[in-house]
Coordinates of C-alpha atoms in Angstrom, one line a residue:
Chain A
M21 CA 33.7 -34.3 -2.6
F22 CA 30.1 -34.4 -1.7
D23 CA 27.6 -35.4 -4.3
Y24 CA 25.6 -32.6 -4.9
K25 CA 22.9 -34.6 -6.8
L26 CA 21.7 -35.7 -3.6
L27 CA 22.4 -32.9 -1.8
S28 CA 20.3 -31.2 -4.0
A29 CA 17.5 -33.6 -3.6
L30 CA 17.1 -33.4 0.2
A31 CA 17.4 -29.1 -0.9
A32 CA 14.5 -29.4 -2.6
V33 CA 12.1 -32.0 -0.5
V34 CA 12.8 -29.2 2.6
E35 CA 12.1 -26.0 0.3
Q36 CA 9.9 -27.3 -1.0
A37 CA 8.0 -29.0 1.6
G38 CA 7.2 -32.5 -0.2
F39 CA 8.6 -35.0 -2.0
E40 CA 6.2 -34.4 -5.0
R41 CA 6.7 -30.9 -5.1
A42 CA 10.8 -31.1 -5.3
A43 CA 10.4 -34.1 -7.6
Q44 CA 8.4 -31.5 -9.8
V45 CA 11.0 -28.5 -9.1
L46 CA 13.6 -31.0 -10.1
G47 CA 12.3 -32.2 -13.4
L48 CA 12.6 -36.1 -11.7
S49 CA 10.0 -38.6 -10.2
Q50 CA 8.9 -39.0 -6.6
S51 CA 10.9 -42.4 -6.5
A52 CA 14.1 -40.9 -8.3
I53 CA 13.8 -38.0 -5.8
S54 CA 13.2 -41.1 -2.9
Q55 CA 16.2 -42.9 -3.7
R56 CA 18.7 -40.4 -3.6
I57 CA 17.4 -39.5 0.1
K58 CA 17.7 -42.9 0.5
L59 CA 21.5 -43.1 -0.9
L60 CA 22.6 -40.0 0.9
E61 CA 21.4 -41.6 4.5
A62 CA 23.2 -44.7 3.2
R63 CA 26.2 -42.9 2.8
V64 CA 26.1 -40.3 6.0
G65 CA 24.7 -43.2 7.8
Q66 CA 21.8 -41.6 10.0
P67 CA 18.7 -40.0 8.4
V68 CA 18.4 -36.7 6.9
L69 CA 14.7 -36.5 7.4
V70 CA 11.8 -36.9 9.1
R71 CA 9.0 -38.1 6.9
A72 CA 6.8 -36.5 8.5
T73 CA 4.1 -33.5 6.4
P74 CA 5.6 -31.5 5.8
P75 CA 9.2 -33.8 5.5
A76 CA 11.5 -31.8 8.2
P77 CA 15.6 -32.3 8.1
T78 CA 17.2 -34.3 11.1
E79 CA 19.9 -32.6 12.9
I80 CA 22.5 -33.6 10.3
G81 CA 20.1 -33.1 7.8
R82 CA 20.1 -29.2 9.0
R83 CA 24.1 -29.1 8.8
L84 CA 23.9 -30.2 5.0
L85 CA 21.1 -28.2 4.2
N86 CA 22.9 -25.4 6.1
H87 CA 26.2 -26.3 3.2
V88 CA 24.1 -26.8 0.4
Q89 CA 22.4 -23.2 0.7
Q90 CA 26.3 -21.5 0.9
V91 CA 27.7 -23.7 -2.3
R92 CA 24.9 -22.2 -4.0
L93 CA 25.5 -18.9 -3.5
L94 CA 28.7 -19.3 -3.4
E95 CA 28.2 -21.0 -7.1
R96 CA 26.1 -17.8 -8.4
D97 CA 29.7 -15.8 -8.2
L98 CA 30.9 -18.2 -10.7
Q99 CA 27.7 -18.2 -13.0
S100 CA 28.4 -15.5 -14.6
L101 CA 31.3 -16.0 -15.6
V102 CA 30.9 -19.7 -16.8
P103 CA 27.0 -19.9 -17.1
A104 CA 26.2 -23.4 -18.4
L105 CA 28.0 -24.8 -15.2
D106 CA 25.1 -24.7 -13.7
E107 CA 22.5 -28.2 -14.3
E108 CA 19.6 -27.7 -12.9
G109 CA 19.1 -24.3 -14.4
L110 CA 16.5 -22.4 -12.1
P111 CA 16.6 -18.7 -11.3
E112 CA 18.2 -18.1 -8.2
R113 CA 16.2 -18.4 -5.3
L114 CA 17.3 -16.7 -1.4
R115 CA 15.6 -17.8 1.3
I116 CA 15.1 -14.7 4.1
A117 CA 13.3 -15.1 7.5
L118 CA 11.8 -11.6 8.6
N119 CA 9.7 -10.4 11.1
A120 CA 5.6 -9.6 9.8
D121 CA 6.2 -6.0 10.6
S122 CA 9.2 -5.2 8.1
L123 CA 7.3 -7.1 5.7
A124 CA 4.3 -4.8 5.9
T125 CA 6.4 -1.6 6.4
W126 CA 10.3 -1.2 5.1
W127 CA 10.9 -3.8 3.8
A128 CA 10.1 -4.0 0.5
A129 CA 10.7 -0.5 -0.5
A130 CA 14.4 -0.7 0.9
L131 CA 15.5 -3.6 -1.6
G132 CA 13.9 -1.0 -4.3
D133 CA 15.0 -2.5 -7.8
F134 CA 18.3 -5.1 -5.9
C135 CA 15.8 -8.6 -7.4
A136 CA 15.6 -7.0 -10.9
R137 CA 18.9 -6.2 -11.2
Q138 CA 20.4 -8.8 -9.7
H139 CA 17.7 -11.8 -11.5
V140 CA 17.0 -12.6 -8.2
L141 CA 13.5 -15.0 -6.5
L142 CA 12.9 -14.4 -2.7
D143 CA 11.4 -17.1 -0.2
L144 CA 10.2 -14.7 2.8
V145 CA 9.9 -16.6 5.3
V146 CA 7.4 -14.9 8.5
E147 CA 9.2 -15.3 11.8
D148 CA 8.5 -13.0 15.1
Q149 CA 11.8 -11.3 14.8
T150 CA 12.7 -13.4 18.3
V151 CA 13.0 -16.8 16.5
G152 CA 14.1 -15.9 12.9
L153 CA 17.2 -16.8 14.4
K154 CA 16.3 -20.6 14.6
R155 CA 15.9 -20.1 11.2
M156 CA 19.5 -19.3 10.6
R157 CA 21.1 -21.9 12.8
A158 CA 19.1 -24.7 11.1
G159 CA 20.1 -23.4 7.7
E160 CA 17.4 -23.3 6.9
V161 CA 17.4 -19.3 5.1
A162 CA 20.6 -17.7 3.8
A163 CA 19.9 -14.4 6.7
C164 CA 17.2 -12.9 8.4
V165 CA 16.1 -9.7 10.2
C166 CA 15.7 -10.4 14.2
A167 CA 15.5 -8.7 17.1
S168 CA 19.3 -10.0 18.8
E169 CA 22.2 -9.0 17.9
R170 CA 24.1 -12.2 18.7
P171 CA 24.9 -14.1 15.2
V172 CA 25.3 -18.2 14.7
A173 CA 27.9 -19.8 14.3
G174 CA 29.0 -19.1 10.7
A175 CA 27.2 -16.0 10.0
R176 CA 27.5 -12.4 10.7
S177 CA 25.3 -9.3 12.0
V178 CA 24.6 -5.8 10.9
L179 CA 22.2 -3.8 13.4
L180 CA 20.0 -1.7 10.9
G181 CA 18.3 0.7 13.4
A182 CA 14.8 0.0 15.2
M183 CA 11.3 -0.1 14.3
R184 CA 9.4 2.1 16.7
Y185 CA 5.9 1.1 18.6
R186 CA 3.3 2.6 20.0
A187 CA 0.3 1.4 22.0
L188 CA -2.7 2.5 20.6
A189 CA -6.1 1.6 20.2
S190 CA -9.5 2.6 18.6
P191 CA -11.9 5.7 20.6
A192 CA -14.4 3.2 20.8
F193 CA -12.6 0.8 22.9
I194 CA -11.3 3.4 25.2
A195 CA -14.8 5.1 25.4
R196 CA -15.8 1.5 26.4
Y197 CA -12.7 0.1 28.8
F198 CA -11.6 3.7 29.8
P199 CA -14.8 5.5 30.1
D200 CA -12.5 7.8 33.2
G201 CA -9.1 8.0 31.3
V202 CA -6.8 4.8 30.6
R203 CA -4.8 4.2 33.6
A204 CA -1.8 1.6 32.9
D205 CA -2.5 -0.2 35.7
Q206 CA -6.3 -1.8 34.5
L207 CA -4.4 -1.7 31.4
A208 CA -4.2 -5.9 31.8
H209 CA -8.0 -6.2 32.7
T210 CA -9.0 -5.3 29.0
P211 CA -8.7 -7.3 26.2
A212 CA -5.2 -6.8 24.0
L213 CA -3.8 -8.0 21.0
V214 CA -1.1 -10.0 20.4
F215 CA 0.4 -11.6 17.2
G216 CA 1.2 -15.4 18.6
P217 CA 2.6 -17.5 21.4
D218 CA 6.3 -16.0 20.6
D219 CA 5.4 -12.4 21.2
F220 CA 6.3 -10.7 24.5
L221 CA 6.2 -7.4 23.6
Q222 CA 3.2 -6.0 25.1
H223 CA 4.6 -8.2 28.0
R224 CA 7.1 -5.7 28.1
Y225 CA 5.5 -2.8 27.7
L226 CA 3.4 -3.7 30.6
A227 CA 6.3 -4.5 32.6
S228 CA 7.3 -0.8 31.8
L229 CA 4.8 -0.1 33.2
G230 CA 5.0 -1.9 36.7
V231 CA 2.1 -4.5 35.6
E232 CA 3.4 -7.9 35.7
G233 CA 1.5 -11.3 35.0
G234 CA -0.7 -12.6 32.5
F235 CA -3.5 -10.5 30.9
E236 CA -6.5 -11.2 28.3
H237 CA -5.5 -11.3 24.9
H238 CA -6.5 -11.7 21.1
L239 CA -4.1 -14.0 19.0
C240 CA -3.9 -12.5 15.7
P241 CA -0.2 -13.8 13.3
S242 CA -0.8 -10.9 10.9
S243 CA 0.7 -7.6 10.7
E244 CA -2.5 -5.9 9.1
G245 CA -5.1 -8.4 10.7
F246 CA -3.8 -6.7 13.8
I247 CA -4.4 -3.1 12.6
R248 CA -7.7 -4.2 11.5
L249 CA -8.4 -5.4 14.7
A250 CA -7.5 -2.4 16.7
E251 CA -9.5 -0.2 14.3
A252 CA -12.7 -2.4 15.2
G253 CA -12.3 -1.6 19.0
L254 CA -10.9 -5.6 19.8
G255 CA -8.6 -4.9 21.7
W256 CA -5.5 -2.3 22.1
G257 CA -1.7 -3.5 21.0
L258 CA 1.3 -1.9 20.0
V259 CA 1.8 -1.2 16.3
P260 CA 4.5 -0.5 14.4
E261 CA 4.5 3.8 13.8
L262 CA 5.8 3.5 10.3
Q263 CA 2.2 1.3 10.2
V264 CA -0.4 3.6 11.2
R265 CA 1.0 7.2 10.1
E266 CA -2.7 7.7 8.8
Q267 CA -4.6 6.2 10.7
L268 CA -3.3 8.4 13.9
A269 CA -3.9 11.3 11.4
Q270 CA -7.4 10.6 10.4
G271 CA -7.9 9.9 14.2
T272 CA -8.3 5.9 13.9
L273 CA -6.4 4.8 16.4
V274 CA -5.2 6.8 19.1
N275 CA -2.6 6.7 21.5
L276 CA -3.3 4.5 24.4
L277 CA -0.8 6.4 27.0
A278 CA 0.7 9.9 27.0
D279 CA 3.6 9.0 24.3
K280 CA 5.5 6.1 25.3
P281 CA 6.9 4.1 22.4
I282 CA 8.6 1.1 22.4
D283 CA 12.1 0.7 20.4
V284 CA 13.2 -2.5 18.4
P285 CA 16.2 -3.3 17.6
L286 CA 16.6 -5.1 13.9
Y287 CA 19.5 -6.6 13.1
W288 CA 20.4 -8.6 9.5
H289 CA 22.3 -11.7 10.0
H290 CA 23.9 -13.6 6.7
W291 CA 25.8 -15.9 6.4
R292 CA 29.8 -15.4 5.8
N293 CA 30.1 -17.3 3.9
G294 CA 27.4 -15.8 1.5
G295 CA 29.1 -14.5 -1.6
Q296 CA 28.5 -11.7 -3.8
L297 CA 24.6 -11.8 -4.2
L298 CA 24.3 -11.8 0.5
G299 CA 27.0 -9.0 0.4
A300 CA 25.6 -7.0 -1.9
L301 CA 22.0 -7.0 -0.5
T302 CA 23.1 -6.8 3.3
E303 CA 25.1 -3.0 1.6
Q304 CA 21.6 -1.7 0.6
L305 CA 19.8 -2.7 3.2
I306 CA 23.0 -0.8 4.9
R307 CA 22.4 2.2 3.0
S308 CA 18.1 2.3 2.4
S309 CA 17.1 0.5 5.8
R310 CA 17.9 4.2 7.9
Q311 CA 15.0 6.1 5.8
W312 CA 12.6 3.8 7.4
L313 CA 14.3 2.6 10.8
V314 CA 15.0 4.7 14.2
P315 CA 18.6 4.8 15.7
W316 CA 19.0 2.6 18.1
A317 CA 21.9 2.8 20.9
P318 CA 22.6 -0.7 22.4
S319 CA 22.6 -0.8 25.5
Chain B
M17 CA -18.1 -39.5 30.8
F18 CA -14.2 -39.3 30.3
D19 CA -11.8 -37.6 32.7
Y20 CA -11.7 -33.9 31.5
K21 CA -8.9 -33.2 33.4
L22 CA -6.2 -35.2 31.4
L23 CA -8.2 -33.6 28.1
S24 CA -7.7 -30.0 29.3
A25 CA -4.2 -30.9 29.8
L26 CA -3.8 -32.7 26.4
A27 CA -5.6 -29.4 24.8
A28 CA -3.6 -27.2 26.2
V29 CA -0.4 -28.5 25.4
V30 CA -1.4 -27.9 21.6
E31 CA -2.9 -25.0 22.0
Q32 CA -0.8 -23.3 23.6
A33 CA 2.2 -25.4 22.1
G34 CA 4.5 -27.0 24.5
F35 CA 3.8 -28.2 27.8
E36 CA 6.0 -25.5 29.9
R37 CA 3.3 -23.0 28.2
A38 CA 0.1 -25.3 28.6
A39 CA 1.2 -25.9 32.8
Q40 CA 1.3 -22.0 33.1
V41 CA -2.0 -21.4 31.8
L42 CA -4.1 -24.2 33.7
G43 CA -1.9 -23.2 36.9
L44 CA 0.0 -26.6 37.2
S45 CA 3.4 -27.8 37.1
Q46 CA 5.4 -29.5 34.2
S47 CA 5.3 -32.9 35.5
A48 CA 1.9 -33.0 36.5
I49 CA 0.9 -31.8 32.7
S50 CA 2.9 -34.5 31.6
Q51 CA 1.7 -37.7 34.0
R52 CA -1.6 -36.2 32.9
I53 CA -1.0 -37.2 29.4
K54 CA 0.5 -40.3 30.3
L55 CA -2.5 -41.4 32.1
L56 CA -4.2 -40.2 28.9
E57 CA -2.5 -42.8 26.7
A58 CA -2.7 -45.1 29.2
R59 CA -6.6 -45.2 29.1
V60 CA -6.9 -44.4 25.2
G61 CA -4.1 -47.2 24.8
Q62 CA -1.9 -45.0 22.3
P63 CA -0.3 -41.8 22.0
V64 CA -2.3 -39.3 21.5
L65 CA 1.2 -36.8 21.4
V66 CA 3.8 -36.6 19.3
R67 CA 6.7 -35.3 20.8
A68 CA 8.5 -33.2 19.0
T69 CA 8.8 -29.3 18.2
P70 CA 5.6 -28.0 19.0
P71 CA 3.9 -31.6 20.2
A72 CA 1.4 -32.1 18.2
P73 CA -1.4 -34.8 18.4
T74 CA -1.6 -38.1 16.8
E75 CA -4.9 -39.1 14.8
I76 CA -6.8 -40.3 17.9
G77 CA -5.1 -37.0 19.6
R78 CA -6.8 -35.0 17.1
R79 CA -10.0 -36.7 17.9
L80 CA -10.0 -36.2 21.7
L81 CA -9.7 -32.2 21.0
N82 CA -12.2 -31.8 18.5
H83 CA -14.5 -33.3 21.2
V84 CA -13.1 -31.3 23.3
Q85 CA -13.4 -27.8 21.4
Q86 CA -16.9 -28.7 21.2
V87 CA -17.9 -29.5 24.6
R88 CA -16.1 -26.2 25.6
L89 CA -18.5 -24.3 23.1
L90 CA -21.6 -26.4 24.8
E91 CA -20.3 -25.6 28.3
R92 CA -20.4 -21.8 27.4
D93 CA -24.4 -21.9 26.9
L94 CA -24.6 -23.1 30.3
Q95 CA -22.2 -21.0 32.4
S96 CA -24.6 -18.5 32.3
L97 CA -27.1 -20.2 34.3
V98 CA -24.6 -21.9 36.7
P99 CA -20.8 -19.7 36.2
A100 CA -19.3 -21.7 39.3
L101 CA -19.2 -24.8 36.9
D102 CA -16.4 -23.7 35.4
E103 CA -13.0 -24.9 36.9
E104 CA -10.6 -23.4 35.2
G105 CA -11.8 -20.2 35.9
L106 CA -10.4 -19.3 31.8
P107 CA -12.0 -16.5 29.8
E108 CA -13.8 -18.1 26.2
R109 CA -11.4 -18.6 23.3
L110 CA -12.5 -19.0 20.0
R111 CA -10.0 -20.5 17.8
I112 CA -10.8 -19.7 13.9
A113 CA -8.7 -20.2 10.7
L114 CA -8.9 -17.6 7.9
N115 CA -7.0 -16.6 5.3
A116 CA -5.0 -13.5 5.5
D117 CA -6.6 -11.4 3.4
S118 CA -9.3 -11.8 5.3
L119 CA -8.2 -10.6 7.9
A120 CA -6.4 -7.9 6.2
T121 CA -9.4 -6.7 5.1
W122 CA -12.6 -7.0 5.8
W123 CA -13.2 -9.6 9.2
A124 CA -12.3 -7.2 12.1
A125 CA -15.1 -5.1 10.9
A126 CA -17.5 -7.6 9.7
L127 CA -17.0 -8.8 13.8
G128 CA -18.5 -5.4 15.1
D129 CA -18.0 -5.1 19.1
F130 CA -19.3 -9.4 18.8
C131 CA -16.5 -10.4 20.8
A132 CA -16.5 -7.2 23.2
R133 CA -20.0 -7.7 23.9
Q134 CA -20.0 -11.9 24.2
H135 CA -16.4 -11.9 26.5
V136 CA -15.3 -14.1 23.8
L137 CA -11.1 -13.7 22.6
L138 CA -10.0 -14.8 19.4
D139 CA -6.8 -17.0 18.7
L140 CA -7.5 -16.4 15.1
V141 CA -4.9 -19.0 12.4
V142 CA -3.9 -17.7 9.2
E143 CA -4.9 -20.6 6.9
D144 CA -4.7 -20.0 2.8
Q145 CA -8.3 -20.3 2.1
T146 CA -7.8 -24.0 0.0
V147 CA -6.1 -25.5 3.3
G148 CA -8.2 -23.9 6.4
L149 CA -10.7 -26.7 5.9
K150 CA -7.7 -29.5 7.0
R151 CA -8.0 -27.5 10.3
M152 CA -11.5 -28.2 10.8
R153 CA -10.4 -31.8 10.4
A154 CA -7.7 -31.9 12.6
G155 CA -10.4 -30.8 15.1
E156 CA -7.7 -27.4 15.5
V157 CA -10.5 -24.9 15.3
A158 CA -14.1 -24.4 16.1
A159 CA -14.7 -22.6 12.6
C160 CA -12.8 -21.6 9.4
V161 CA -13.1 -19.1 6.4
C162 CA -12.3 -21.1 3.0
A163 CA -13.0 -21.4 -0.5
S164 CA -14.7 -24.4 -0.4
E165 CA -18.5 -25.2 0.4
R166 CA -18.2 -28.4 1.5
P167 CA -18.3 -29.0 5.1
V168 CA -15.9 -32.1 7.1
A169 CA -18.1 -34.4 9.3
G170 CA -19.9 -32.4 11.9
A171 CA -20.3 -29.2 10.8
R172 CA -22.0 -26.7 8.2
S173 CA -20.8 -24.4 5.2
V174 CA -22.7 -21.1 4.4
L175 CA -21.1 -18.8 1.2
L176 CA -20.4 -15.4 2.9
G177 CA -19.6 -14.0 -0.6
A178 CA -16.6 -13.7 -2.7
M179 CA -13.0 -11.6 -2.7
R180 CA -12.8 -9.5 -6.3
Y181 CA -8.8 -10.1 -7.4
R182 CA -7.4 -8.0 -9.4
A183 CA -3.7 -8.7 -11.2
L184 CA -1.9 -5.5 -10.2
A185 CA 1.5 -4.4 -10.7
S186 CA 3.5 -0.6 -10.5
P187 CA 4.3 1.5 -12.9
A188 CA 7.5 0.9 -12.7
F189 CA 7.3 -2.6 -13.1
I190 CA 5.1 -2.5 -16.4
A191 CA 7.9 -0.2 -17.6
R192 CA 10.5 -2.0 -16.7
Y193 CA 9.2 -5.4 -18.3
F194 CA 6.3 -4.6 -20.9
P195 CA 7.8 -1.6 -22.2
D196 CA 5.3 -2.3 -25.4
G197 CA 2.2 -2.6 -23.9
V198 CA 1.3 -5.9 -21.6
R199 CA 1.2 -9.3 -23.4
A200 CA -0.4 -12.3 -21.4
D201 CA 1.9 -14.7 -23.5
Q202 CA 4.8 -13.1 -21.7
L203 CA 2.9 -12.7 -18.2
A204 CA 4.8 -16.2 -17.3
H205 CA 8.2 -14.6 -18.0
T206 CA 8.1 -11.8 -15.7
P207 CA 8.0 -12.4 -11.8
A208 CA 5.0 -13.2 -9.8
L209 CA 4.0 -13.1 -6.6
V210 CA 2.4 -15.2 -4.4
F211 CA 1.8 -15.9 -1.7
G212 CA 2.3 -19.5 -0.3
P213 CA 3.1 -23.2 -1.7
D214 CA -0.8 -23.5 -0.8
D215 CA -1.5 -20.3 -3.3
F216 CA -2.5 -21.4 -6.9
L217 CA -4.8 -18.0 -7.5
Q218 CA -2.1 -16.9 -9.7
H219 CA -1.6 -19.9 -11.3
R220 CA -5.5 -20.3 -12.0
Y221 CA -5.7 -16.4 -13.3
L222 CA -2.7 -17.8 -15.9
A223 CA -4.9 -20.6 -17.3
S224 CA -7.3 -18.0 -17.4
L225 CA -5.4 -16.3 -20.0
G226 CA -4.6 -19.4 -21.8
V227 CA -0.8 -19.2 -20.3
E228 CA -0.2 -23.1 -18.3
G229 CA 3.1 -24.0 -16.7
G230 CA 5.4 -22.9 -14.6
F231 CA 6.3 -19.3 -13.6
E232 CA 8.9 -16.9 -12.0
H233 CA 8.0 -16.2 -8.5
H234 CA 8.8 -14.6 -5.2
L235 CA 7.1 -16.3 -2.4
C236 CA 5.9 -13.9 0.4
P237 CA 3.0 -14.9 3.3
S238 CA 2.0 -11.8 4.5
S239 CA -1.1 -9.9 2.4
E240 CA 0.4 -6.6 3.7
G241 CA 3.9 -7.5 2.6
F242 CA 2.5 -8.9 -0.7
I243 CA 1.2 -5.1 -1.7
R244 CA 4.5 -3.7 -1.0
L245 CA 6.3 -6.1 -2.9
A246 CA 4.2 -5.2 -5.7
E247 CA 4.4 -1.1 -5.5
A248 CA 8.2 -1.5 -4.9
G249 CA 7.8 -3.3 -8.4
L250 CA 9.2 -7.0 -7.2
G251 CA 6.5 -8.9 -9.0
W252 CA 3.3 -8.9 -10.5
G253 CA 0.0 -10.2 -8.2
L254 CA -3.3 -10.9 -7.4
V255 CA -4.7 -8.6 -5.3
P256 CA -7.8 -8.1 -3.1
E257 CA -9.5 -5.2 -4.2
L258 CA -10.1 -4.1 -0.9
Q259 CA -7.2 -4.0 0.2
V260 CA -5.7 -1.5 -2.9
R261 CA -8.8 1.0 -3.2
E262 CA -6.0 3.6 -2.3
Q263 CA -2.9 2.9 -3.9
L264 CA -5.2 2.5 -7.2
A265 CA -7.1 5.5 -7.0
Q266 CA -3.1 7.2 -6.3
G267 CA -1.5 5.2 -8.8
T268 CA 1.5 3.2 -7.0
L269 CA -0.6 0.1 -8.6
V270 CA -2.3 -0.2 -11.5
N271 CA -4.0 -3.0 -13.5
L272 CA -1.8 -5.5 -15.5
L273 CA -4.2 -6.0 -18.3
A274 CA -8.3 -5.2 -19.4
D275 CA -10.1 -5.1 -16.0
K276 CA -9.6 -8.6 -15.7
P277 CA -10.9 -9.4 -12.0
I278 CA -11.0 -13.2 -10.5
D279 CA -13.3 -13.4 -7.7
V280 CA -12.8 -16.5 -4.5
P281 CA -16.0 -17.5 -3.0
L282 CA -15.5 -17.5 0.8
Y283 CA -17.4 -19.9 2.7
W284 CA -17.8 -20.0 6.8
H285 CA -18.0 -23.3 8.4
H286 CA -18.3 -24.1 11.6
W287 CA -19.2 -26.9 13.8
R288 CA -23.0 -28.4 14.4
N289 CA -22.8 -28.7 17.8
G290 CA -20.8 -24.8 18.4
G291 CA -23.6 -23.8 20.6
Q292 CA -25.3 -20.7 21.2
L293 CA -21.3 -18.3 20.4
L294 CA -21.2 -19.9 17.1
G295 CA -24.1 -19.2 16.7
A296 CA -24.3 -15.8 17.4
L297 CA -21.0 -16.0 15.7
T298 CA -22.5 -17.0 12.5
E299 CA -25.3 -14.9 12.2
Q300 CA -23.1 -12.1 13.0
L301 CA -20.9 -12.9 9.9
I302 CA -23.8 -13.6 7.5
R303 CA -25.6 -10.4 7.9
S304 CA -22.3 -7.9 8.0
S305 CA -19.8 -9.4 5.4
R306 CA -21.7 -8.8 2.4
Q307 CA -20.8 -5.0 2.7
W308 CA -17.3 -5.9 2.1
L309 CA -17.6 -9.2 -0.7
V310 CA -19.2 -9.5 -3.8
P311 CA -21.9 -11.9 -4.7
W312 CA -21.0 -15.5 -5.6
A313 CA -23.1 -17.9 -7.6
P314 CA -21.7 -21.4 -7.0
S315 CA -21.5 -22.7 -10.9

């Protein structure tokens, strides 16, 4: 069998983003961690880590991490029978990538008391819904919420539903840029809000209105900040309906064009051999997420 | 003088996080961008970029970027006189690092109509308030909001005020973990919420209560997600008072211990030679941020 002392050291260095913190978490010296990584590399016959800040796994390092995560989840199923087997004695952690808008809206409520019941701690990683799968493929997370259906090797995906986005702006923004009424073809000439370089929702929305090409935009990688910027009149943007019920009711944000929402499907991807814990979490999410998400019919 | 065609290529590759997007933004082919970077490296005599995904500047690359940002801000002051000088014809962008909690609360409102008035677009970078200065030092941002007073070389810092945080949890969380009343010494044995590996606010709070050492925690790198997790009863956490007025009024979140807030000072750091634009933004922030921040007396 593999030497899991070495693999745990690798996992700790990547998860804790450094040798020092990995040493703290595992209760070892930094040089002990370094030696374990070197020994692992000697056995594997190639580097498992790129020594950058933070250290990043190599291709083979990622495959090893992926394996460690799956083994940990399987171990958990045994631990209730034989708790003494867990040498590290750390509480179980589940690393999950999800889009900021889910985290800002339905995610926590959908979990209910799952974490307390199962005594599990979450390491949440915020990733745009189009790139969360990269983290799955890299073996960095056990599960992710993302907009693509197609699972990576060794994983399953299940449709949870869709988030509904509306194009909104503040009344002051509309008064400044569209004194004579909002016109779709002029939308590209007013500042937009874009979450980050991987967010093409506004591009797709404009394209659906027949507007192609680039447009001026602020970059704001925060769901809540996005709404604050829209309310302050810095730009227009596509915002989850779930997140702005109050703003729409109070009129601090208003629909830009006639009622034209855009829906983004959300799939739950999880390791196939993820053990009972991931299975239970998957059931919990399927059951409860529909309260917040709208139905989605794959085209 | 330097060849700014080469430096613009470097800045675009780093700002756009890739050669392809840099080429799009500058209206050049990808190979033209590559050639410019190579030529720059030949002149400098060493690499300016680490060819990773995304590409990262080397030490010397960072210094060059820093210089480009300052030159751009100075150019802006001239552009109102001689607009034809700007060859790229791109709208002005200001890259600013700030903590997620500021972005989720007072930041946009404090800007007012600054961006529209000055026709400037923002590239916001979310960084924990303790590490935003790294971005300044690296020349990646023109300004940042952070908790340290001491400016980096070539920059100035000014105190804006402090954010007040309160230790909160949901009534269900308190009922589950503290049926007999909240005790500070037991707080470390209930799950906490921590923003990310650089967030030590909960650690400091526990230390101020006389509780040392580690504690169980979820990691949630999203301000809004943090509140959602707290409301859903996953953990207790320190939350900006500004962000939870409604939750406190409705009782979905309650103070954990007797009224014991913790204040975090926020300083505005900006390049000294940042031109009129940064100067005007600095004045705007000093004038308006005090509406949301509490006074802070440096110790």
